[in-house]
Amino acid sequence: MKNLIAINGSPRRNGNTAELLKHAMQGAKDSGASAELINLYALNFKGCTSCFACKLKSRPHGSCAMKDDLSPVLEKVKSADAVIFGSPIYFMNLSAGMIAFIERLFFSNYIYSDEIPTVFPKKLPSAFIYTMNMTEKHFEEFNMQERLGMYEIFTERILAVAPKVLRAFDTVQFKDYSRYESSIFNPEEKFAHREKYFPEDCKAAYEIGRDLVK
Ligand SMILES: Cc1cc2nc3c(=O)[nH]c(=O)nc-3n(C[C@H](O)[C@H](O)[C@H](O)COP(=O)(O)O)c2cc1C
């Protein structure tokens, strides 16, 4: 049976990112695969500490020498059949937790060699699911694709397949906007957007999960 690993880079276990990941997992399950959700913010781990143990000639390449809660997750990704990186956008970037995870996964499998670009043991289908407050128009105006595209390029280099991408825009952050200082938002418009578009995002996530394990 194939196995999908869904990585939640949001600290919110029931937020937008988690919800889309759950739909992707359902898609994978309906294709006959198993699916596991990893909540990064439930784990105690750091980003790469630049120890360079993964680059030593005397040590097998492709494994991170740091030992913490992320160690078994990195091994699981290696044996998975597909992986999804789910992240909210924080300050125009991935969340700090997701960046730390990617540093550990990618750098330990990245090799400073002219001959081979990666020591990851196989081609691994993957996807990025991004959720963000900004609208699609702002995403384009801020050249966000250029920024996030770097992660997608590294993913193709390390995992040897270009990732699928889903972007969920204009997400709802609060159930009740009146409880928070949030005057830059129009809650009615936010909820109307969610009602109209979030189901489409969920469907797209489902299809990504389904297709990744085919
Ligand atoms: C620390 C922080 C920084 C954020 N920065 C941005 C940002 O730069 N651009 C944006 O569109 N949304 C930003 N957001 C909003 C989140 O990306 C958005 O609400 C997302 O859907 C939250 O995902 P979640 O519900 O899975 O936690 C930020 C939220 C937080 C908490």
Coordinates of C-alpha atoms and ligand atoms in Angstrom, one line a residue:
M1 CA 0.0 0.0 0.0
K2 CA 1.3 3.5 -0.9
N3 CA 1.7 6.0 1.8
L4 CA 1.3 9.8 1.8
I5 CA 2.9 12.0 4.4
A6 CA 1.2 15.4 4.9
I7 CA 3.3 18.0 6.7
N8 CA 1.4 20.7 8.5
G9 CA 3.6 23.8 8.8
S10 CA 0.9 25.8 10.7
P11 CA 0.8 25.8 14.5
R12 CA -3.0 25.7 14.1
R13 CA -4.2 22.1 14.1
N14 CA -7.6 23.0 12.8
G15 CA -6.7 26.0 10.6
N16 CA -6.9 26.4 6.8
T17 CA -3.7 24.5 6.1
A18 CA -4.7 21.5 8.2
E19 CA -8.1 21.4 6.6
L20 CA -6.7 21.4 3.1
L21 CA -4.2 18.7 4.1
K22 CA -7.0 16.6 5.5
H23 CA -8.8 16.8 2.1
A24 CA -5.6 15.8 0.4
M25 CA -5.2 12.8 2.8
Q26 CA -8.8 11.8 2.0
G27 CA -8.0 11.8 -1.7
A28 CA -5.0 9.6 -1.1
K29 CA -7.0 7.2 1.0
D30 CA -9.8 7.0 -1.6
S31 CA -7.0 6.0 -4.0
G32 CA -6.2 3.0 -1.7
A33 CA -3.2 4.6 0.0
S34 CA -2.6 5.3 3.6
A35 CA -2.0 8.9 4.8
E36 CA -0.3 10.3 7.9
L37 CA -0.5 13.9 9.1
I38 CA 2.6 15.4 10.9
N39 CA 2.0 18.6 12.9
L40 CA 5.4 20.2 12.9
Y41 CA 4.5 22.5 15.7
A42 CA 3.8 19.5 18.0
L43 CA 7.5 18.5 17.6
N44 CA 10.6 19.8 19.3
F45 CA 13.2 20.5 16.6
K46 CA 15.5 23.0 15.1
G47 CA 16.4 24.0 11.6
C48 CA 19.8 23.0 10.1
T49 CA 22.7 23.9 12.4
S50 CA 25.3 23.8 9.6
C51 CA 27.3 21.0 11.2
F52 CA 28.0 19.6 7.7
A53 CA 28.0 16.0 9.0
C54 CA 25.8 15.2 6.0
K55 CA 28.6 16.3 3.7
L56 CA 31.4 14.3 5.3
K57 CA 33.0 11.8 2.9
S58 CA 33.5 9.4 5.9
R59 CA 29.8 9.2 6.6
P60 CA 26.9 7.9 4.4
H61 CA 25.2 10.8 2.6
G62 CA 21.5 11.6 2.8
S63 CA 20.9 11.6 6.5
C64 CA 20.7 14.5 9.0
A65 CA 23.0 13.9 12.0
M66 CA 20.9 16.1 14.3
K67 CA 18.9 14.0 16.7
D68 CA 15.5 15.4 17.8
D69 CA 11.8 14.9 17.2
L70 CA 12.3 15.5 13.5
S71 CA 14.7 12.6 13.0
P72 CA 12.0 9.9 12.6
V73 CA 9.9 12.2 10.4
L74 CA 12.9 12.6 8.0
E75 CA 13.2 8.9 7.8
K76 CA 9.4 8.5 7.2
V77 CA 9.6 10.9 4.2
K78 CA 12.3 8.8 2.7
S79 CA 10.1 5.7 2.8
A80 CA 6.9 7.5 1.8
D81 CA 5.4 7.4 -1.7
A82 CA 4.4 11.1 -1.7
V83 CA 4.8 14.1 0.5
I84 CA 2.8 17.3 0.9
F85 CA 4.3 20.5 2.4
G86 CA 1.4 22.5 3.8
S87 CA 2.3 26.0 5.0
P88 CA 0.6 29.3 5.9
I89 CA 2.4 32.3 4.5
Y90 CA 4.1 34.2 7.2
F91 CA 5.7 37.6 6.3
M92 CA 5.6 36.7 2.6
N93 CA 7.4 33.4 3.2
L94 CA 6.8 29.8 4.4
S95 CA 6.2 29.5 8.2
A96 CA 9.4 29.3 10.3
G97 CA 8.5 25.7 11.2
M98 CA 8.2 24.7 7.5
I99 CA 11.4 26.4 6.6
A100 CA 13.3 24.6 9.4
F101 CA 11.8 21.3 8.2
I102 CA 12.8 21.9 4.6
E103 CA 16.3 22.9 5.6
R104 CA 16.8 19.6 7.4
L105 CA 15.2 17.4 4.7
F106 CA 16.7 19.1 1.7
F107 CA 20.2 20.0 2.9
S108 CA 20.9 16.5 4.2
N109 CA 20.0 15.2 0.7
Y110 CA 21.7 18.0 -1.2
I111 CA 25.2 17.3 -2.3
Y112 CA 28.0 19.6 -3.3
S113 CA 28.8 17.6 -6.4
D114 CA 29.1 18.4 -10.1
E115 CA 28.0 15.0 -11.0
I116 CA 24.8 14.4 -9.0
P117 CA 22.3 16.9 -7.7
T118 CA 20.7 14.8 -5.0
V119 CA 21.3 11.8 -2.8
F120 CA 17.6 11.4 -2.0
P121 CA 17.0 7.7 -2.6
K122 CA 14.2 7.9 -5.2
K123 CA 11.9 10.2 -7.2
L124 CA 9.3 11.4 -4.7
P125 CA 6.1 13.0 -5.9
S126 CA 5.2 16.1 -3.8
A127 CA 3.0 19.1 -3.5
F128 CA 3.0 22.5 -1.8
I129 CA -0.2 23.8 -0.3
Y130 CA 0.0 27.4 0.7
T131 CA -2.7 29.3 2.5
M132 CA -2.6 33.1 3.0
N133 CA -4.5 36.2 3.8
M134 CA -3.6 38.0 0.7
T135 CA -5.7 38.0 -2.4
E136 CA -4.6 36.5 -5.7
K137 CA -4.1 40.0 -7.0
H138 CA -1.7 40.9 -4.2
F139 CA 0.1 37.6 -4.7
E140 CA 0.9 38.7 -8.2
E141 CA 1.7 42.3 -7.3
F142 CA 4.2 41.2 -4.7
N143 CA 5.9 38.7 -7.1
M144 CA 5.2 35.9 -4.6
Q145 CA 5.7 33.2 -7.1
E146 CA 9.3 34.3 -7.5
R147 CA 9.8 34.0 -3.8
L148 CA 8.0 30.7 -3.2
G149 CA 9.2 29.3 -6.5
M150 CA 12.7 28.9 -5.0
Y151 CA 11.4 26.2 -2.7
E152 CA 9.7 24.5 -5.6
I153 CA 12.9 24.6 -7.6
F154 CA 14.9 23.0 -4.7
T155 CA 12.1 20.4 -4.3
E156 CA 12.5 19.4 -8.0
R157 CA 16.3 19.2 -7.5
I158 CA 16.2 17.1 -4.4
L159 CA 13.1 15.0 -4.9
A160 CA 13.6 14.7 -8.7
V161 CA 10.0 15.6 -9.6
A162 CA 8.5 19.0 -9.9
P163 CA 5.9 19.6 -7.1
K164 CA 2.3 20.2 -7.6
V165 CA 1.1 23.6 -6.2
L166 CA -2.1 24.8 -4.6
R167 CA -2.6 28.3 -3.3
A168 CA -5.5 29.2 -1.1
F169 CA -6.0 33.0 -1.0
D170 CA -7.9 35.4 1.2
T171 CA -8.3 32.9 4.0
V172 CA -10.4 33.4 7.2
Q173 CA -8.2 33.8 10.3
F174 CA -10.8 34.4 13.0
K175 CA -14.2 32.9 13.6
D176 CA -15.3 36.2 15.1
Y177 CA -13.4 39.2 13.7
S178 CA -15.1 41.6 16.1
R179 CA -13.1 40.2 19.0
Y180 CA -9.8 41.2 17.4
E181 CA -8.2 44.4 16.2
S182 CA -8.6 43.7 12.5
S183 CA -9.9 46.8 10.9
I184 CA -8.0 46.2 7.7
F185 CA -10.3 43.3 6.9
N186 CA -13.9 43.2 5.9
P187 CA -15.3 40.1 7.6
E188 CA -18.3 39.9 5.4
E189 CA -16.1 39.8 2.3
K190 CA -13.8 37.3 4.0
F191 CA -16.6 34.9 4.8
A192 CA -18.2 35.4 1.4
H193 CA -14.9 34.5 -0.3
R194 CA -14.4 31.5 2.0
E195 CA -17.9 30.2 1.2
K196 CA -17.4 30.6 -2.5
Y197 CA -13.7 29.5 -3.0
F198 CA -12.6 27.4 0.0
P199 CA -14.7 24.4 -1.2
E200 CA -12.9 24.6 -4.5
D201 CA -9.5 24.7 -2.7
C202 CA -10.6 21.6 -0.7
K203 CA -11.6 19.8 -3.9
A204 CA -8.2 20.7 -5.5
A205 CA -6.4 19.5 -2.4
Y206 CA -8.4 16.2 -2.6
E207 CA -7.3 15.8 -6.2
I208 CA -3.7 16.5 -5.4
G209 CA -3.7 13.8 -2.7
R210 CA -5.5 11.3 -5.0
D211 CA -3.1 12.0 -7.9
L212 CA 0.1 11.9 -5.9
V213 CA -0.4 8.3 -5.0
K214 CA -1.6 7.1 -8.4
Ligands
LIG1 C1 2.9 35.4 12.0 C2 2.0 35.6 10.8 C3 2.4 36.2 9.7 C4 1.5 36.3 8.6 N1 2.0 36.9 7.4 C5 1.2 36.9 6.3 C6 1.7 37.4 5.1 O1 2.8 37.9 5.0 N2 0.9 37.4 4.0 C7 -0.4 36.8 4.1 O2 -1.1 36.8 3.0 N3 -0.8 36.3 5.2 C8 -0.1 36.3 6.3 N4 -0.5 35.7 7.5 C9 -1.9 35.1 7.5 C10 -1.8 33.5 7.3 O3 -0.9 33.2 6.2 C11 -3.2 33.0 6.9 O4 -4.2 33.4 7.8 C12 -3.1 31.5 6.8 O5 -4.2 31.0 6.0 C13 -3.1 30.8 8.2 O6 -3.1 29.4 8.0 P1 -3.7 28.5 9.2 O7 -5.1 28.8 9.3 O8 -3.4 27.1 8.6 O9 -2.9 28.8 10.4 C14 0.2 35.7 8.6 C15 -0.2 35.1 9.8 C16 0.7 35.0 10.9 C17 0.2 34.3 12.2

